[in-house]
PDB file of C-alpha atoms in Angstrom:
ATOM      1  CA  MET I   1     195.005 -98.513 217.836  1.00 41.00           C
ATOM      2  CA  ASN I   2     198.199 -98.061 215.895  1.00 40.00           C
ATOM      3  CA  THR I   3     200.590 -95.584 217.565  1.00 37.00           C
ATOM      4  CA  PRO I   4     203.175 -94.070 215.141  1.00 38.00           C
ATOM      5  CA  HIS I   5     206.692 -94.654 216.399  1.00 38.00           C
ATOM      6  CA  PRO I   6     209.253 -91.955 215.607  1.00 45.00           C
ATOM      7  CA  ALA I   7     211.805 -93.042 212.873  1.00 50.00           C
ATOM      8  CA  PRO I   8     215.199 -94.309 214.273  1.00 53.00           C
ATOM      9  CA  ALA I   9     217.642 -91.517 214.246  1.00 58.00           C
ATOM     10  CA  ALA I  10     220.131 -91.634 211.291  1.00 72.00           C
ATOM     11  CA  SER I  11     223.777 -91.488 212.256  1.00 85.00           C
ATOM     12  CA  PRO I  12     225.206 -87.937 211.696  1.00 87.00           C
ATOM     13  CA  GLU I  13     227.592 -89.356 209.095  1.00 91.00           C
ATOM     14  CA  ALA I  14     224.607 -90.858 207.103  1.00 93.00           C
ATOM     15  CA  LEU I  15     222.563 -87.682 206.940  1.00 94.00           C
ATOM     16  CA  SER I  16     225.897 -85.739 206.215  1.00 95.00           C
ATOM     17  CA  GLN I  17     226.702 -87.998 203.440  1.00 96.00           C
ATOM     18  CA  GLN I  18     222.922 -87.839 201.942  1.00 96.00           C
ATOM     19  CA  ALA I  19     222.918 -84.090 202.358  1.00 96.00           C
ATOM     20  CA  GLU I  20     226.311 -83.716 200.490  1.00 97.00           C
ATOM     21  CA  ALA I  21     225.382 -85.995 197.749  1.00 96.00           C
ATOM     22  CA  GLY I  22     222.037 -84.149 197.254  1.00 95.00           C
ATOM     23  CA  VAL I  23     223.648 -80.729 197.263  1.00 96.00           C
ATOM     24  CA  ARG I  24     226.302 -82.026 194.929  1.00 97.00           C
ATOM     25  CA  ARG I  25     223.524 -83.081 192.442  1.00 95.00           C
ATOM     26  CA  LEU I  26     221.631 -79.696 192.954  1.00 92.00           C
ATOM     27  CA  GLU I  27     224.869 -77.732 192.000  1.00 94.00           C
ATOM     28  CA  ALA I  28     225.487 -79.914 189.144  1.00 96.00           C
ATOM     29  CA  ASP I  29     222.002 -79.485 187.939  1.00 92.00           C
ATOM     30  CA  LEU I  30     222.566 -75.593 188.083  1.00 90.00           C
ATOM     31  CA  GLY I  31     226.029 -76.013 186.352  1.00 96.00           C
ATOM     32  CA  ARG I  32     227.859 -74.919 189.446  1.00 96.00           C
ATOM     33  CA  PRO I  33     230.910 -76.633 191.197  1.00 97.00           C
ATOM     34  CA  PHE I  34     230.495 -77.737 194.934  1.00 98.00           C
ATOM     35  CA  ASP I  35     231.972 -75.084 196.862  1.00 98.00           C
ATOM     36  CA  ALA I  36     232.159 -73.589 200.680  1.00 98.00           C
ATOM     37  CA  ASN I  37     228.582 -72.384 200.032  1.00 97.00           C
ATOM     38  CA  SER I  38     227.593 -75.865 199.190  1.00 97.00           C
ATOM     39  CA  GLU I  39     229.352 -77.477 202.068  1.00 98.00           C
ATOM     40  CA  ARG I  40     227.497 -75.019 204.552  1.00 98.00           C
ATOM     41  CA  LEU I  41     224.241 -75.671 202.702  1.00 98.00           C
ATOM     42  CA  SER I  42     224.634 -79.453 203.068  1.00 97.00           C
ATOM     43  CA  ALA I  43     225.645 -79.255 206.668  1.00 98.00           C
ATOM     44  CA  SER I  44     222.574 -77.110 207.514  1.00 98.00           C
ATOM     45  CA  LEU I  45     220.343 -79.453 205.626  1.00 97.00           C
ATOM     46  CA  ALA I  46     221.518 -82.384 207.635  1.00 97.00           C
ATOM     47  CA  VAL I  47     220.825 -80.608 210.794  1.00 97.00           C
ATOM     48  CA  LEU I  48     217.475 -79.601 209.561  1.00 97.00           C
ATOM     49  CA  ALA I  49     216.561 -83.176 208.618  1.00 96.00           C
ATOM     50  CA  SER I  50     217.573 -84.484 212.190  1.00 94.00           C
ATOM     51  CA  GLU I  51     215.922 -81.763 214.047  1.00 94.00           C
ATOM     52  CA  GLN I  52     212.559 -82.489 211.990  1.00 94.00           C
ATOM     53  CA  GLY I  53     212.903 -86.365 212.562  1.00 92.00           C
ATOM     54  CA  LEU I  54     213.708 -87.345 209.228  1.00 95.00           C
ATOM     55  CA  SER I  55     215.729 -90.615 209.222  1.00 93.00           C
ATOM     56  CA  ARG I  56     217.131 -90.095 205.728  1.00 95.00           C
ATOM     57  CA  ILE I  57     217.187 -87.526 202.966  1.00 96.00           C
ATOM     58  CA  ASP I  58     215.887 -88.750 199.697  1.00 96.00           C
ATOM     59  CA  HIS I  59     215.244 -85.702 197.673  1.00 95.00           C
ATOM     60  CA  PHE I  60     216.263 -81.999 197.600  1.00 93.00           C
ATOM     61  CA  VAL I  61     214.050 -79.485 196.052  1.00 93.00           C
ATOM     62  CA  LEU I  62     214.469 -75.520 195.517  1.00 94.00           C
ATOM     63  CA  SER I  63     211.431 -73.519 195.891  1.00 96.00           C
ATOM     64  CA  GLU I  64     209.793 -72.241 192.550  1.00 95.00           C
ATOM     65  CA  ARG I  65     209.029 -68.468 192.351  1.00 96.00           C
ATOM     66  CA  ASN I  66     205.531 -67.688 193.432  1.00 95.00           C
ATOM     67  CA  ALA I  67     203.673 -64.795 195.235  1.00 94.00           C
ATOM     68  CA  GLN I  68     205.256 -65.685 198.573  1.00 94.00           C
ATOM     69  CA  VAL I  69     208.853 -66.778 197.686  1.00 94.00           C
ATOM     70  CA  GLY I  70     211.311 -66.454 195.124  1.00 95.00           C
ATOM     71  CA  GLN I  71     213.198 -69.104 192.787  1.00 95.00           C
ATOM     72  CA  GLY I  72     215.603 -70.929 195.127  1.00 94.00           C
ATOM     73  CA  GLU I  73     214.751 -68.716 198.155  1.00 97.00           C
ATOM     74  CA  LEU I  74     213.785 -71.903 200.285  1.00 97.00           C
ATOM     75  CA  VAL I  75     215.373 -75.396 199.946  1.00 96.00           C
ATOM     76  CA  PHE I  76     213.329 -78.481 201.101  1.00 96.00           C
ATOM     77  CA  VAL I  77     214.661 -81.877 202.157  1.00 97.00           C
ATOM     78  CA  VAL I  78     212.228 -84.735 201.634  1.00 97.00           C
ATOM     79  CA  GLN I  79     211.989 -88.274 202.991  1.00 97.00           C
ATOM     80  CA  GLY I  80     209.973 -90.638 200.743  1.00 96.00           C
ATOM     81  CA  ALA I  81     208.737 -90.322 197.098  1.00 96.00           C
ATOM     82  CA  LEU I  82     208.090 -86.629 196.042  1.00 95.00           C
ATOM     83  CA  GLY I  83     204.491 -87.573 195.091  1.00 94.00           C
ATOM     84  CA  ASP I  84     203.636 -89.571 198.256  1.00 96.00           C
ATOM     85  CA  PRO I  85     201.083 -87.627 200.504  1.00 95.00           C
ATOM     86  CA  ALA I  86     202.934 -89.638 203.365  1.00 95.00           C
ATOM     87  CA  GLN I  87     206.356 -88.154 202.768  1.00 96.00           C
ATOM     88  CA  LEU I  88     208.202 -86.274 205.445  1.00 96.00           C
ATOM     89  CA  ARG I  89     209.653 -82.838 204.512  1.00 96.00           C
ATOM     90  CA  ALA I  90     211.251 -79.873 205.993  1.00 97.00           C
ATOM     91  CA  HIS I  91     212.436 -76.613 204.739  1.00 97.00           C
ATOM     92  CA  MET I  92     214.515 -73.307 205.461  1.00 98.00           C
ATOM     93  CA  ARG I  93     215.647 -70.253 203.736  1.00 98.00           C
ATOM     94  CA  THR I  94     218.739 -71.108 201.565  1.00 97.00           C
ATOM     95  CA  GLU I  95     220.337 -67.770 202.474  1.00 98.00           C
ATOM     96  CA  GLN I  96     220.086 -68.978 206.469  1.00 98.00           C
ATOM     97  CA  ALA I  97     221.583 -72.304 205.379  1.00 97.00           C
ATOM     98  CA  VAL I  98     224.611 -71.064 203.658  1.00 98.00           C
ATOM     99  CA  ALA I  99     225.233 -68.445 206.357  1.00 98.00           C
ATOM    100  CA  ILE I 100     225.794 -71.167 209.184  1.00 97.00           C
ATOM    101  CA  PRO I 101     229.414 -72.286 209.166  1.00 98.00           C
ATOM    102  CA  ALA I 102     229.717 -75.903 208.350  1.00 97.00           C
ATOM    103  CA  ALA I 103     231.733 -76.684 211.621  1.00 97.00           C
ATOM    104  CA  GLN I 104     228.957 -75.455 213.656  1.00 98.00           C
ATOM    105  CA  SER I 105     226.220 -77.401 211.842  1.00 97.00           C
ATOM    106  CA  ARG I 106     228.432 -80.647 212.240  1.00 96.00           C
ATOM    107  CA  GLU I 107     228.667 -79.978 215.895  1.00 96.00           C
ATOM    108  CA  ARG I 108     224.782 -79.307 216.155  1.00 96.00           C
ATOM    109  CA  LEU I 109     224.070 -82.653 214.322  1.00 95.00           C
ATOM    110  CA  ARG I 110     226.412 -84.441 216.622  1.00 94.00           C
ATOM    111  CA  GLN I 111     224.555 -83.204 219.724  1.00 94.00           C
ATOM    112  CA  LEU I 112     221.170 -83.957 218.313  1.00 92.00           C
ATOM    113  CA  HIS I 113     222.371 -87.527 217.678  1.00 89.00           C
ATOM    114  CA  GLU I 114     223.519 -87.931 221.124  1.00 90.00           C
ATOM    115  CA  GLN I 115     220.302 -86.281 222.522  1.00 88.00           C
ATOM    116  CA  HIS I 116     218.110 -88.867 220.764  1.00 80.00           C
ATOM    117  CA  GLN I 117     220.369 -91.773 221.759  1.00 81.00           C
ATOM    118  CA  LEU I 118     219.827 -90.478 225.268  1.00 82.00           C
ATOM    119  CA  ALA I 119     216.155 -90.102 224.922  1.00 75.00           C
ATOM    120  CA  THR I 120     215.694 -93.641 223.317  1.00 63.00           C
ATOM    121  CA  PRO I 121     214.915 -96.155 225.922  1.00 64.00           C
ATOM    122  CA  VAL I 122     217.293 -99.208 225.554  1.00 58.00           C
ATOM    123  CA  GLN I 123     214.860-102.419 225.157  1.00 60.00           C
ATOM    124  CA  THR I 124     215.846-105.477 227.260  1.00 58.00           C
ATOM    125  CA  PRO I 125     214.470-108.856 226.957  1.00 61.00           C
ATOM    126  CA  ALA I 126     211.660-109.519 229.424  1.00 59.00           C
ATOM    127  CA  ASP I 127     212.672-111.281 232.835  1.00 56.00           C
ATOM    128  CA  PRO I 128     212.390-114.995 232.306  1.00 57.00           C
ATOM    129  CA  GLN I 129     209.480-116.323 234.196  1.00 60.00           C
ATOM    130  CA  LEU I 130     210.154-119.331 236.611  1.00 58.00           C
ATOM    131  CA  SER I 131     207.573-122.118 236.596  1.00 55.00           C
ATOM    132  CA  ARG I 132     206.607-123.909 239.705  1.00 56.00           C
TER     133      ARG I 132
END
């Protein structure tokens, strides 16, 4: 039986860099500069990815208008190919993401990383067996 193993936790710096790069691309695609809202959005998305067990952020996608949500109302982080049914993804309301101060998100990301480090058992080599 194959038991899935959780992905190794990405460093807070790696997730933060991936989130910022993705938000910079989103903003550029929308013809907007990276600003304070962008910084808060990227910091919030790094926390979201960490909380949801993503080990990296490969894609950022804004929601499309439909009967439930408006255009850009939700922002998604995706690990894996967009068309892959095994992709991992998480989402949050864009408005909520930009409302959280970046410093608060960075502190939360650091705490999550520390918690994961404490929860991950350290593997040591098996004790050598003495032969008689």
